[in-house]
Amino acid sequence: MTGDSVQAGSAEPSHPILQRDQTLAIVLGASEWPSYPDFHAAPSFRRSANDIVDYLRSQNGLNIPSRNVKVLIDSFDDAPELLRQMHDFIRRRSGDLSQRGTPAADLFLYYIGHGGFGDNDAFFLSIRSTEEDDPLATSITAESLGRLIRDRAAGLRTYLVLDCCFAGSASKVFMSGGPLGVAGAQLQEALPLQGDALATKAGKLPEYGTALLCASGSREPAKAPPDLPHTMFTGGLLDVLRNGDPRAPAWLSLDDIQRLVRARLEAQFADKAVLPQVHAPQQRMGRVDLVPLFRNPARSSPTLPVSSDARPVSDQQQRVAETSKHTKALARGRVTERWKRLPLILTIMTIAVVATVSVATTFFQRTTGVPALSTTVPFGSTPHNLLSQITLEPDTDRPGQDYATTGAPDVSSCQKSCQKDEKCKAYTYVPVGLMFAGCWLKNGQPNAVHAIGLTSGVRSR
Amino acid sequence: MDQPIRYTVRFDGLEAADAGRAAESLRRTLQEVDPTIRAKRVRSDQGTMDFGTTLEIVLAAPAIVELAKGISDWLRRTHSSKVTLIGQDGTTIVENISAREAAGLAATLQAKHDRG
């Protein structure tokens, strides 16, 4: 990493999600276009790409092994050859990793260059061999990039970072297969969730999916002012990755990064700032843009609790604090959304159970002449105590009123943390592997909602 | 031999994304109408990461009629579009013309060229 601001960390915490050996990365783009005279060589593009590569490989960054990183910056190859190389890289590395029993799980793809539209509205990305006479045919189309992801990275969590004009346009191609595909995806979203998809929606880490972090929206230009060392967006991105923010979560998702970069660029460039966007075009298996990926260097120990006394001291910090809160609320919203229908389902189940017992009892009495034993159905059983004062409610969330979070390793520790602190009136434990894992201590007793995998409890007086 | 004639085509009032689409679409139309017309997209701001929202056109005098035809055809096909043509001396030749107003474009360009 060229950044002098990278913090030296001798005892880096292990990443909660990424396995460095199972993570692949591709860095693609150009900083010179000899066949497109209007595009002058842009050293800031090259520097941006190089520093992203450094971050991906660096111990202070994602620490991805070099063999898992494919760099295709300023390649002399044409678009079909570059696409072939990317296909081969993902296929070869995925195959190798699968053979070792550690299959690839995550893919980063960063692009930097000029983005534009063909006359057929196709969105494309310039490469070194892009030609002025036919830029669409000599560049990499977003469609072909989408096909690459769909074909080669279907089972991976894929994170695309696009630093070019109109970058938000690329999200359309990930809606899969044209209008019919979009309609199909919408239909799928409308249908009730089942199996793994249900568990994922309830907070489990998405096993696959795609998220895009874009330098600009689908109609706005991205910028590379000549007096800056990096492009505007990647400069902001590197700043956030290298320096973090003390008020942001310990591990930052693409969604967190987008908000932080946007806040920094707005603070630095005011109304001239590019406005990054994040897109999660496929959410059936959960939102990949909310997966915590990047270590926040400003948080010295990612497992330290956030004190309730820590108040934002500036507008930017306020936004950051809201970001964290908002992200958590989003996750919780997803957990609870599907359970809004729970009362109806429970009522139907109750009627069914009572009816079945009643019929069975009558049948038993009529056939044997023996009165049936009275049965108590433990339906909606009350929480049972594990500790003297703090209850334990399996598969329950109590969203809101958080005043601290700790990195408790299990439910029991979380209960104890709450018991020890007089201020703690309730807790929710989110196990490792789910988003926002940890022990959330609460200064009130918010209402309980059903949430698979989460455990809550209240202090009983 | 006549000096080449240069024009700049702007798509005023359109956002950058739409102006870029329009520039690419008109560029290809002109290539099809007359391959001797050279049209290339340029960026008005070198600090943006796009392909340009303005067209620079270079042609020989006899191709003026074809240029006017190409622009008119394109305006008819993309009926909501409007273009502004700037001469090589920087003067505006036509401003925000639509398909309906493009009928007399060839005469306007020819007259402007003849006046020199």
Coordinates of C-alpha atoms in Angstrom, one line a residue:
Chain A
M1 CA 0.0 0.0 0.0
T2 CA 1.4 3.4 -0.9
G3 CA -0.7 5.2 1.7
D4 CA 1.3 6.6 4.5
S5 CA -1.8 6.7 6.6
V6 CA -2.3 3.0 6.9
Q7 CA -2.2 2.1 10.5
A8 CA 0.3 -0.5 11.5
G9 CA -1.5 -3.4 13.2
S10 CA 0.6 -6.1 14.6
A11 CA -2.3 -8.1 16.0
E12 CA -5.0 -7.8 13.3
P13 CA -8.3 -9.3 14.3
S14 CA -9.4 -12.2 12.1
H15 CA -12.0 -11.3 9.5
P16 CA -15.5 -12.3 10.6
I17 CA -16.6 -13.2 7.0
L18 CA -13.8 -13.3 4.5
Q19 CA -11.4 -16.2 4.3
R20 CA -8.5 -14.7 2.5
D21 CA -7.6 -17.9 0.7
Q22 CA -11.2 -18.3 -0.5
T23 CA -11.5 -14.7 -1.8
L24 CA -10.8 -13.8 -5.4
A25 CA -10.2 -10.3 -6.9
I26 CA -10.0 -8.8 -10.3
V27 CA -8.8 -5.3 -11.0
L28 CA -9.7 -4.1 -14.5
G29 CA -9.5 -0.9 -16.5
A30 CA -7.2 1.5 -18.2
S31 CA -5.4 4.8 -17.8
E32 CA -4.4 5.3 -21.4
W33 CA -6.3 4.9 -24.7
P34 CA -3.9 5.2 -27.6
S35 CA -6.8 4.5 -30.1
Y36 CA -9.0 7.1 -28.6
P37 CA -7.3 10.5 -29.1
D38 CA -9.8 12.5 -27.0
F39 CA -8.8 10.4 -23.9
H40 CA -5.5 11.7 -22.7
A41 CA -3.4 9.4 -20.5
A42 CA -4.7 9.7 -16.9
P43 CA -2.1 8.9 -14.3
S44 CA -4.7 9.3 -11.5
F45 CA -6.6 6.3 -13.0
R46 CA -3.4 4.2 -12.8
R47 CA -2.6 5.3 -9.3
S48 CA -6.1 4.6 -8.2
A49 CA -6.0 1.1 -9.6
N50 CA -2.6 0.4 -8.1
D51 CA -3.6 1.5 -4.7
I52 CA -6.7 -0.6 -4.8
V53 CA -4.5 -3.6 -5.7
D54 CA -2.3 -2.8 -2.8
Y55 CA -5.2 -2.6 -0.5
L56 CA -6.5 -6.0 -1.7
R57 CA -3.1 -7.6 -1.1
S58 CA -2.0 -5.7 2.0
Q59 CA -2.1 -7.2 5.5
N60 CA -3.8 -4.0 6.5
G61 CA -6.3 -4.4 3.8
L62 CA -8.1 -7.6 2.7
N63 CA -4.8 -9.6 2.7
I64 CA -5.8 -11.6 -0.3
P65 CA -3.0 -13.9 -1.6
S66 CA -1.4 -12.6 -4.8
R67 CA -2.4 -15.7 -6.7
N68 CA -6.0 -14.9 -6.0
V69 CA -5.7 -11.4 -7.5
K70 CA -5.9 -10.8 -11.2
V71 CA -4.7 -7.4 -12.4
L72 CA -5.8 -6.3 -15.9
I73 CA -5.0 -2.6 -15.9
D74 CA -3.8 -1.1 -19.2
S75 CA -3.6 -4.6 -20.8
F76 CA -2.8 -4.6 -24.5
D77 CA -5.4 -7.3 -25.0
D78 CA -8.8 -6.6 -26.7
A79 CA -12.2 -7.0 -25.0
P80 CA -12.9 -10.6 -25.9
E81 CA -9.4 -11.6 -24.7
L82 CA -9.8 -9.8 -21.4
L83 CA -13.1 -11.4 -20.8
R84 CA -11.6 -14.8 -21.6
Q85 CA -8.8 -14.2 -19.1
M86 CA -11.3 -13.2 -16.4
H87 CA -13.4 -16.3 -17.1
D88 CA -10.3 -18.5 -17.0
F89 CA -9.0 -16.9 -13.8
I90 CA -12.2 -17.5 -11.9
R91 CA -12.7 -21.0 -13.2
R92 CA -9.1 -22.0 -12.6
R93 CA -8.8 -20.6 -9.1
S94 CA -12.3 -21.8 -8.1
G95 CA -11.4 -25.3 -9.3
D96 CA -8.1 -25.3 -7.4
L97 CA -9.7 -24.1 -4.2
S98 CA -12.5 -26.6 -4.5
Q99 CA -10.0 -29.4 -4.9
R100 CA -8.3 -28.3 -1.7
G101 CA -11.7 -28.4 0.1
T102 CA -11.8 -24.7 0.6
P103 CA -14.0 -23.4 -2.3
A104 CA -14.0 -19.8 -3.4
A105 CA -16.7 -17.8 -1.5
D106 CA -16.2 -14.2 -2.4
L107 CA -15.2 -12.2 -5.5
F108 CA -14.2 -8.6 -5.8
L109 CA -14.2 -6.9 -9.1
Y110 CA -12.9 -3.3 -9.4
Y111 CA -13.1 -1.3 -12.6
I112 CA -11.7 2.1 -13.4
G113 CA -12.0 4.0 -16.7
H114 CA -14.5 5.8 -18.9
G115 CA -18.1 4.6 -19.1
G116 CA -20.5 5.3 -21.9
F117 CA -23.6 4.2 -23.9
G118 CA -23.8 2.8 -27.3
D119 CA -26.5 3.9 -29.7
N120 CA -28.5 0.9 -28.7
D121 CA -28.4 2.1 -25.1
A122 CA -25.8 -0.6 -24.2
F123 CA -23.6 0.5 -21.3
F124 CA -19.9 -0.2 -21.8
L125 CA -16.5 0.3 -20.1
S126 CA -13.4 1.5 -21.9
I127 CA -10.2 -0.5 -21.9
R128 CA -6.8 0.3 -23.4
S129 CA -7.8 -1.0 -26.8
T130 CA -11.0 1.0 -27.0
E131 CA -11.2 2.6 -30.4
E132 CA -12.7 5.9 -31.3
D133 CA -14.4 4.6 -34.5
D134 CA -16.4 2.0 -32.6
P135 CA -16.1 2.3 -28.8
L136 CA -19.0 -0.1 -28.1
A137 CA -17.5 -2.9 -30.1
T138 CA -14.0 -2.4 -28.8
S139 CA -14.9 -2.0 -25.1
I140 CA -16.2 -4.3 -22.4
T141 CA -20.0 -4.1 -22.2
A142 CA -21.8 -4.2 -18.9
E143 CA -23.8 -7.1 -20.3
S144 CA -20.7 -9.2 -20.9
L145 CA -19.5 -8.4 -17.5
G146 CA -22.9 -9.5 -16.1
R147 CA -22.7 -12.7 -18.1
L148 CA -19.2 -13.3 -16.6
I149 CA -20.6 -13.0 -13.1
R150 CA -23.6 -15.1 -13.8
D151 CA -21.7 -17.8 -15.5
R152 CA -18.5 -18.0 -13.5
A153 CA -19.4 -16.5 -10.1
A154 CA -22.9 -17.8 -9.7
G155 CA -22.2 -19.4 -6.3
L156 CA -20.1 -16.5 -4.9
R157 CA -20.8 -13.3 -3.1
T158 CA -19.7 -10.8 -5.7
Y159 CA -18.8 -7.2 -5.0
L160 CA -18.4 -4.9 -8.0
V161 CA -16.8 -1.5 -7.6
L162 CA -17.2 0.6 -10.7
D163 CA -15.4 3.9 -11.0
C164 CA -16.6 5.4 -14.2
C165 CA -19.4 7.6 -15.5
F166 CA -23.0 6.4 -15.3
A167 CA -21.8 3.4 -13.3
G168 CA -25.2 2.8 -11.7
S169 CA -26.4 1.7 -15.2
A170 CA -24.5 -1.5 -14.7
S171 CA -26.9 -2.8 -12.1
K172 CA -29.6 -3.4 -14.7
V173 CA -27.7 -6.2 -16.3
F174 CA -27.6 -8.1 -13.0
M175 CA -31.3 -8.3 -12.9
S176 CA -30.8 -11.3 -15.3
G177 CA -32.0 -12.0 -18.7
G178 CA -33.8 -8.9 -20.0
P179 CA -37.4 -7.9 -19.3
L180 CA -38.5 -11.5 -18.9
G181 CA -35.7 -12.1 -16.3
V182 CA -36.7 -8.9 -14.5
A183 CA -40.3 -10.1 -14.4
G184 CA -39.2 -13.5 -13.2
A185 CA -37.1 -11.9 -10.4
Q186 CA -40.0 -9.8 -9.3
L187 CA -42.3 -12.8 -9.2
Q188 CA -39.7 -14.7 -7.2
E189 CA -39.4 -11.8 -4.7
A190 CA -43.2 -11.8 -4.3
L191 CA -43.5 -15.5 -3.6
P192 CA -43.1 -16.7 0.0
L193 CA -39.6 -17.7 1.0
Q194 CA -38.7 -21.3 1.6
G195 CA -35.8 -23.3 3.0
D196 CA -32.4 -21.6 2.9
A197 CA -33.8 -18.5 1.4
L198 CA -36.0 -18.0 4.5
A199 CA -33.1 -18.6 6.8
T200 CA -31.0 -16.1 4.8
K201 CA -33.7 -13.5 4.9
A202 CA -33.9 -13.9 8.6
G203 CA -30.3 -12.7 9.1
K204 CA -28.1 -15.5 8.0
L205 CA -25.2 -14.5 5.8
P206 CA -26.1 -14.6 2.1
E207 CA -24.3 -17.5 0.5
Y208 CA -24.2 -15.8 -2.9
G209 CA -25.4 -12.6 -4.6
T210 CA -24.1 -9.5 -6.2
A211 CA -23.7 -5.9 -4.9
L212 CA -22.4 -2.9 -6.7
L213 CA -20.6 0.1 -5.3
C214 CA -20.8 2.7 -8.1
A215 CA -18.9 6.0 -8.4
S216 CA -22.0 7.6 -9.8
G217 CA -25.7 7.0 -10.6
S218 CA -26.9 5.9 -13.9
R219 CA -27.2 9.4 -15.2
E220 CA -24.4 11.2 -13.6
P221 CA -20.8 11.5 -14.6
A222 CA -17.9 10.4 -12.4
K223 CA -15.0 12.7 -12.1
A224 CA -11.2 12.8 -12.2
P225 CA -10.1 16.4 -11.7
P226 CA -6.6 16.7 -13.1
D227 CA -5.2 18.2 -9.8
L228 CA -6.1 15.2 -7.7
P229 CA -3.8 12.2 -7.3
H230 CA -6.7 9.7 -7.6
T231 CA -10.1 9.9 -9.3
M232 CA -12.6 11.6 -7.0
F233 CA -14.4 8.4 -6.1
T234 CA -11.5 6.1 -5.6
G235 CA -9.7 8.8 -3.7
G236 CA -12.6 8.9 -1.2
L237 CA -12.8 5.2 -1.1
L238 CA -9.1 4.8 -0.3
D239 CA -9.4 7.4 2.4
V240 CA -12.2 5.5 4.0
L241 CA -10.5 2.1 3.7
R242 CA -7.2 3.4 5.0
N243 CA -8.4 5.7 7.8
G244 CA -11.9 4.4 8.6
D245 CA -14.2 6.3 10.9
P246 CA -14.4 6.0 14.7
R247 CA -18.2 6.3 14.8
A248 CA -18.8 3.6 12.1
P249 CA -19.1 -0.1 12.7
A250 CA -15.9 -2.1 13.3
W251 CA -16.4 -3.9 10.0
L252 CA -17.8 -2.0 7.1
S253 CA -20.1 -3.2 4.4
L254 CA -20.3 -1.8 0.9
D255 CA -23.4 0.1 2.2
D256 CA -21.4 1.6 5.0
I257 CA -18.5 2.4 2.7
Q258 CA -20.8 4.2 0.2
R259 CA -22.3 6.4 3.0
L260 CA -18.9 7.2 4.4
V261 CA -17.3 8.0 1.0
R262 CA -20.3 10.1 0.0
A263 CA -20.1 12.1 3.3
R264 CA -16.3 12.7 2.8
L265 CA -16.7 13.8 -0.8
E266 CA -19.6 16.1 0.0
A267 CA -17.5 17.6 2.8
Q268 CA -14.5 18.1 0.5
F269 CA -16.1 19.0 -2.8
A270 CA -19.5 20.3 -1.8
D271 CA -21.9 20.4 -4.8
K272 CA -19.1 19.3 -7.2
A273 CA -18.8 15.9 -5.4
V274 CA -19.7 12.7 -7.2
L275 CA -22.4 10.9 -5.4
P276 CA -21.6 7.2 -5.1
Q277 CA -24.4 4.7 -5.0
V278 CA -24.8 1.1 -3.9
H279 CA -27.0 -1.4 -5.6
A280 CA -28.0 -4.9 -4.6
P281 CA -29.9 -6.1 -7.7
Q282 CA -30.5 -9.6 -6.4
Q283 CA -31.8 -9.8 -2.8
R284 CA -33.4 -13.2 -2.8
M285 CA -30.6 -14.7 -0.7
G286 CA -30.1 -11.6 1.3
R287 CA -28.3 -8.3 0.7
V288 CA -24.7 -8.7 -0.2
D289 CA -24.2 -5.0 0.2
L290 CA -24.7 -5.4 3.9
V291 CA -22.1 -8.0 4.5
P292 CA -19.4 -6.6 6.8
L293 CA -16.2 -6.8 4.7
F294 CA -13.7 -4.1 5.4
R295 CA -11.9 -3.5 8.7
N296 CA -12.5 -0.1 10.1
P297 CA -9.0 1.1 11.0
A298 CA -10.4 3.8 13.2
R299 CA -11.8 1.2 15.6
S300 CA -8.8 -0.1 17.5
S301 CA -10.5 -3.2 18.7
P302 CA -13.5 -4.3 16.6
T303 CA -15.0 -6.2 19.5
L304 CA -15.0 -3.3 22.0
P305 CA -18.4 -2.1 23.0
V306 CA -19.7 1.2 21.7
S307 CA -20.3 3.4 24.8
S308 CA -23.6 5.1 25.1
D309 CA -21.7 8.2 26.0
A310 CA -20.1 8.4 22.6
R311 CA -22.1 11.1 20.9
P312 CA -21.5 12.3 17.3
V313 CA -19.7 15.6 17.4
S314 CA -20.2 16.7 13.8
D315 CA -22.7 16.4 11.1
Q316 CA -20.6 13.9 9.3
Q317 CA -20.1 11.9 12.4
Q318 CA -23.9 12.1 13.0
R319 CA -24.5 10.7 9.6
V320 CA -22.0 7.9 10.3
A321 CA -23.7 7.1 13.5
E322 CA -27.1 7.1 11.7
T323 CA -25.6 4.8 9.1
S324 CA -24.7 2.2 11.6
K325 CA -28.1 2.4 13.2
H326 CA -29.8 2.4 9.9
T327 CA -27.9 -0.6 8.7
K328 CA -28.7 -2.5 11.8
A329 CA -32.3 -1.5 11.5
L330 CA -32.3 -2.8 8.0
A331 CA -31.1 -6.1 9.0
R332 CA -33.7 -6.3 11.8
G333 CA -36.4 -5.1 9.4
R334 CA -35.6 -8.1 7.2
V335 CA -35.7 -10.4 10.1
T336 CA -39.1 -9.2 11.2
E337 CA -40.7 -8.4 7.9
R338 CA -41.7 -11.9 7.1
W339 CA -43.0 -12.5 10.6
K340 CA -45.7 -9.8 10.4
R341 CA -47.9 -12.6 9.2
L342 CA -47.0 -14.8 12.2
P343 CA -50.2 -14.1 14.2
L344 CA -52.4 -15.3 11.3
I345 CA -50.3 -18.4 10.9
L346 CA -50.4 -19.1 14.6
T347 CA -54.1 -18.7 14.7
I348 CA -54.6 -21.2 11.9
M349 CA -52.2 -23.6 13.5
T350 CA -54.0 -23.3 16.9
I351 CA -57.3 -24.0 15.3
A352 CA -55.9 -27.0 13.5
V353 CA -54.2 -28.4 16.6
V354 CA -57.3 -27.9 18.8
A355 CA -59.6 -29.4 16.1
T356 CA -57.2 -32.4 15.7
V357 CA -57.0 -33.0 19.5
S358 CA -60.8 -32.7 19.9
V359 CA -61.5 -35.2 17.1
A360 CA -58.9 -37.6 18.4
T361 CA -60.3 -37.3 21.9
T362 CA -63.9 -38.0 20.8
F363 CA -62.7 -40.9 18.6
F364 CA -60.8 -42.3 21.6
Q365 CA -63.7 -42.0 24.0
R366 CA -66.2 -43.5 21.5
T367 CA -64.0 -46.5 20.6
T368 CA -62.7 -47.4 24.0
G369 CA -65.2 -45.9 26.4
V370 CA -62.3 -44.6 28.4
P371 CA -62.2 -40.9 29.2
A372 CA -59.2 -39.2 27.5
L373 CA -56.4 -37.8 29.6
S374 CA -56.4 -34.1 29.7
T375 CA -53.6 -32.6 27.6
T376 CA -51.9 -29.3 27.8
V377 CA -50.5 -28.0 24.6
P378 CA -47.4 -25.9 25.4
F379 CA -48.2 -23.4 22.8
G380 CA -46.5 -20.0 23.0
S381 CA -44.6 -21.2 26.1
T382 CA -43.2 -18.6 28.3
P383 CA -39.4 -17.9 28.4
H384 CA -37.6 -20.1 30.9
N385 CA -35.0 -18.8 33.3
L386 CA -31.4 -19.9 33.0
L387 CA -30.1 -17.3 35.4
S388 CA -32.0 -16.0 38.4
Q389 CA -32.9 -12.6 36.9
I390 CA -32.4 -12.7 33.2
T391 CA -34.7 -14.7 31.0
L392 CA -33.8 -16.5 27.8
E393 CA -36.1 -16.3 24.7
P394 CA -34.9 -18.5 21.8
D395 CA -35.5 -17.3 18.3
T396 CA -36.5 -13.9 19.5
D397 CA -35.3 -10.4 18.7
R398 CA -36.0 -7.3 20.8
P399 CA -35.2 -4.5 18.4
G400 CA -34.2 -1.1 19.7
Q401 CA -33.0 0.7 22.9
D402 CA -29.4 -0.6 22.5
Y403 CA -26.9 1.2 24.6
A404 CA -23.9 -1.1 24.1
T405 CA -22.7 -4.0 22.1
T406 CA -20.1 -6.5 23.1
G407 CA -18.4 -9.4 21.4
A408 CA -19.8 -12.1 23.8
P409 CA -18.9 -15.6 22.5
D410 CA -22.2 -17.2 23.4
V411 CA -25.7 -16.6 24.9
S412 CA -24.6 -17.3 28.4
S413 CA -21.9 -14.7 28.3
C414 CA -24.4 -12.2 26.9
Q415 CA -26.8 -12.9 29.7
K416 CA -24.1 -12.5 32.3
S417 CA -23.1 -9.2 30.7
C418 CA -26.6 -8.0 31.1
Q419 CA -26.9 -9.3 34.6
K420 CA -23.7 -7.5 35.7
D421 CA -24.8 -4.2 34.4
E422 CA -27.7 -2.5 36.4
K423 CA -28.5 -0.4 33.4
C424 CA -29.2 -3.5 31.3
K425 CA -32.9 -4.2 31.1
A426 CA -32.8 -6.6 28.2
Y427 CA -30.4 -8.1 25.7
T428 CA -30.3 -9.7 22.2
Y429 CA -27.6 -12.1 21.3
V430 CA -26.8 -12.4 17.5
P431 CA -24.5 -15.5 17.0
V432 CA -21.4 -15.4 14.9
G433 CA -22.2 -16.0 11.2
L434 CA -25.2 -13.7 11.2
M435 CA -25.0 -10.1 10.4
F436 CA -24.4 -7.8 13.3
A437 CA -23.2 -10.7 15.4
G438 CA -22.7 -9.8 19.1
C439 CA -24.4 -9.1 22.3
W440 CA -26.7 -6.1 22.2
L441 CA -27.5 -4.6 25.6
K442 CA -30.6 -2.5 26.0
N443 CA -31.6 0.1 28.5
G444 CA -35.3 -0.7 28.1
Q445 CA -37.5 -3.8 27.3
P446 CA -38.6 -3.4 23.7
N447 CA -41.3 -5.7 22.3
A448 CA -40.2 -9.2 21.4
V449 CA -40.5 -10.3 17.7
H450 CA -39.8 -13.7 16.3
A451 CA -36.3 -14.0 14.6
I452 CA -34.7 -17.3 13.8
G453 CA -31.3 -17.8 15.4
L454 CA -31.4 -14.7 17.6
T455 CA -31.8 -15.0 21.4
S456 CA -33.1 -12.3 23.7
G457 CA -33.9 -11.9 27.3
V458 CA -35.3 -9.4 29.8
R459 CA -34.4 -8.6 33.4
S460 CA -37.3 -9.8 35.6
R461 CA -38.0 -7.9 38.8
Chain B
M1 CA -9.1 22.0 -53.0
D2 CA -11.6 23.3 -50.4
Q3 CA -10.6 23.5 -46.8
P4 CA -12.5 21.0 -44.6
I5 CA -15.5 22.4 -42.8
R6 CA -15.9 21.9 -39.1
Y7 CA -19.0 22.0 -37.0
T8 CA -19.7 21.2 -33.4
V9 CA -23.0 19.7 -32.4
R10 CA -24.3 20.2 -28.9
F11 CA -27.3 18.6 -27.3
D12 CA -28.4 21.4 -25.0
G13 CA -30.8 20.7 -22.2
L14 CA -30.0 17.0 -21.9
E15 CA -28.4 15.4 -18.9
A16 CA -24.9 14.0 -19.5
A17 CA -26.1 10.4 -19.9
D18 CA -28.7 11.3 -22.5
A19 CA -26.4 13.8 -24.3
G20 CA -23.8 11.0 -24.5
R21 CA -26.4 8.6 -26.0
A22 CA -27.6 11.2 -28.4
A23 CA -24.0 12.0 -29.5
E24 CA -23.2 8.4 -30.1
S25 CA -26.5 7.8 -32.0
L26 CA -26.0 10.8 -34.3
R27 CA -22.4 9.9 -34.9
R28 CA -23.4 6.5 -36.2
T29 CA -26.2 7.9 -38.3
L30 CA -23.8 10.3 -40.0
Q31 CA -21.3 7.5 -40.6
E32 CA -24.1 5.6 -42.4
V33 CA -25.3 8.5 -44.4
D34 CA -21.9 9.5 -45.7
P35 CA -18.7 7.7 -44.6
T36 CA -16.7 10.8 -45.7
I37 CA -18.1 12.8 -42.8
R38 CA -15.9 12.4 -39.8
A39 CA -17.7 12.7 -36.5
K40 CA -16.2 12.2 -33.2
R41 CA -17.4 12.6 -29.6
V42 CA -15.5 15.0 -27.4
R43 CA -15.8 15.9 -23.8
S44 CA -16.5 19.5 -22.8
D45 CA -15.0 18.8 -19.4
Q46 CA -11.7 16.8 -19.4
G47 CA -12.3 15.9 -15.8
T48 CA -15.3 13.6 -16.4
M49 CA -15.0 9.9 -17.0
D50 CA -17.3 9.6 -19.9
F51 CA -17.0 9.4 -23.7
G52 CA -18.2 13.0 -24.4
T53 CA -21.5 14.7 -24.9
T54 CA -20.5 16.8 -27.9
L55 CA -19.9 15.9 -31.5
E56 CA -17.1 17.4 -33.6
I57 CA -17.8 17.1 -37.3
V58 CA -15.3 17.5 -40.1
L59 CA -16.4 17.3 -43.8
A60 CA -15.7 18.5 -47.3
A61 CA -18.0 21.1 -48.8
P62 CA -19.9 18.7 -51.1
A63 CA -21.0 16.7 -48.1
I64 CA -22.9 19.6 -46.5
V65 CA -26.2 18.3 -48.0
E66 CA -25.6 14.8 -46.7
L67 CA -24.8 16.3 -43.2
A68 CA -28.1 18.2 -43.2
K69 CA -29.9 15.1 -44.4
G70 CA -28.3 13.0 -41.7
I71 CA -29.2 15.4 -39.0
S72 CA -32.7 15.8 -40.2
D73 CA -33.2 12.0 -40.5
W74 CA -31.8 11.5 -37.0
L75 CA -34.1 14.3 -35.5
R76 CA -37.1 12.7 -37.1
R77 CA -36.2 9.3 -35.7
T78 CA -35.5 10.7 -32.2
H79 CA -38.4 13.1 -32.3
S80 CA -37.8 14.5 -28.9
S81 CA -34.2 15.5 -29.6
K82 CA -32.9 19.0 -30.4
V83 CA -29.5 20.0 -31.6
T84 CA -27.4 23.2 -31.7
L85 CA -24.8 23.6 -34.5
I86 CA -21.8 25.7 -33.9
G87 CA -19.6 26.8 -36.8
Q88 CA -15.8 26.6 -36.8
D89 CA -15.6 30.3 -36.0
G90 CA -17.7 29.7 -32.9
T91 CA -20.9 31.3 -34.2
T92 CA -24.1 29.5 -33.6
I93 CA -25.6 28.4 -36.9
V94 CA -28.8 26.9 -35.7
E95 CA -30.0 26.6 -32.1
N96 CA -32.1 23.9 -30.6
I97 CA -33.7 22.8 -33.9
S98 CA -36.1 20.0 -33.9
A99 CA -37.2 17.7 -36.8
R100 CA -39.8 20.1 -38.0
E101 CA -37.3 23.0 -38.3
A102 CA -34.7 20.8 -39.9
A103 CA -36.2 20.9 -43.4
G104 CA -34.3 24.0 -44.3
L105 CA -31.1 23.0 -42.6
A106 CA -29.2 22.2 -45.8
A107 CA -30.0 25.6 -47.3
T108 CA -29.0 27.3 -44.0
L109 CA -25.7 25.4 -43.9
Q110 CA -25.0 26.0 -47.6
A111 CA -25.8 29.7 -47.3
K112 CA -23.5 30.0 -44.2
H113 CA -20.7 28.2 -46.0
D114 CA -21.1 30.3 -49.2
R115 CA -20.9 33.5 -47.1
G116 CA -17.7 32.1 -45.8

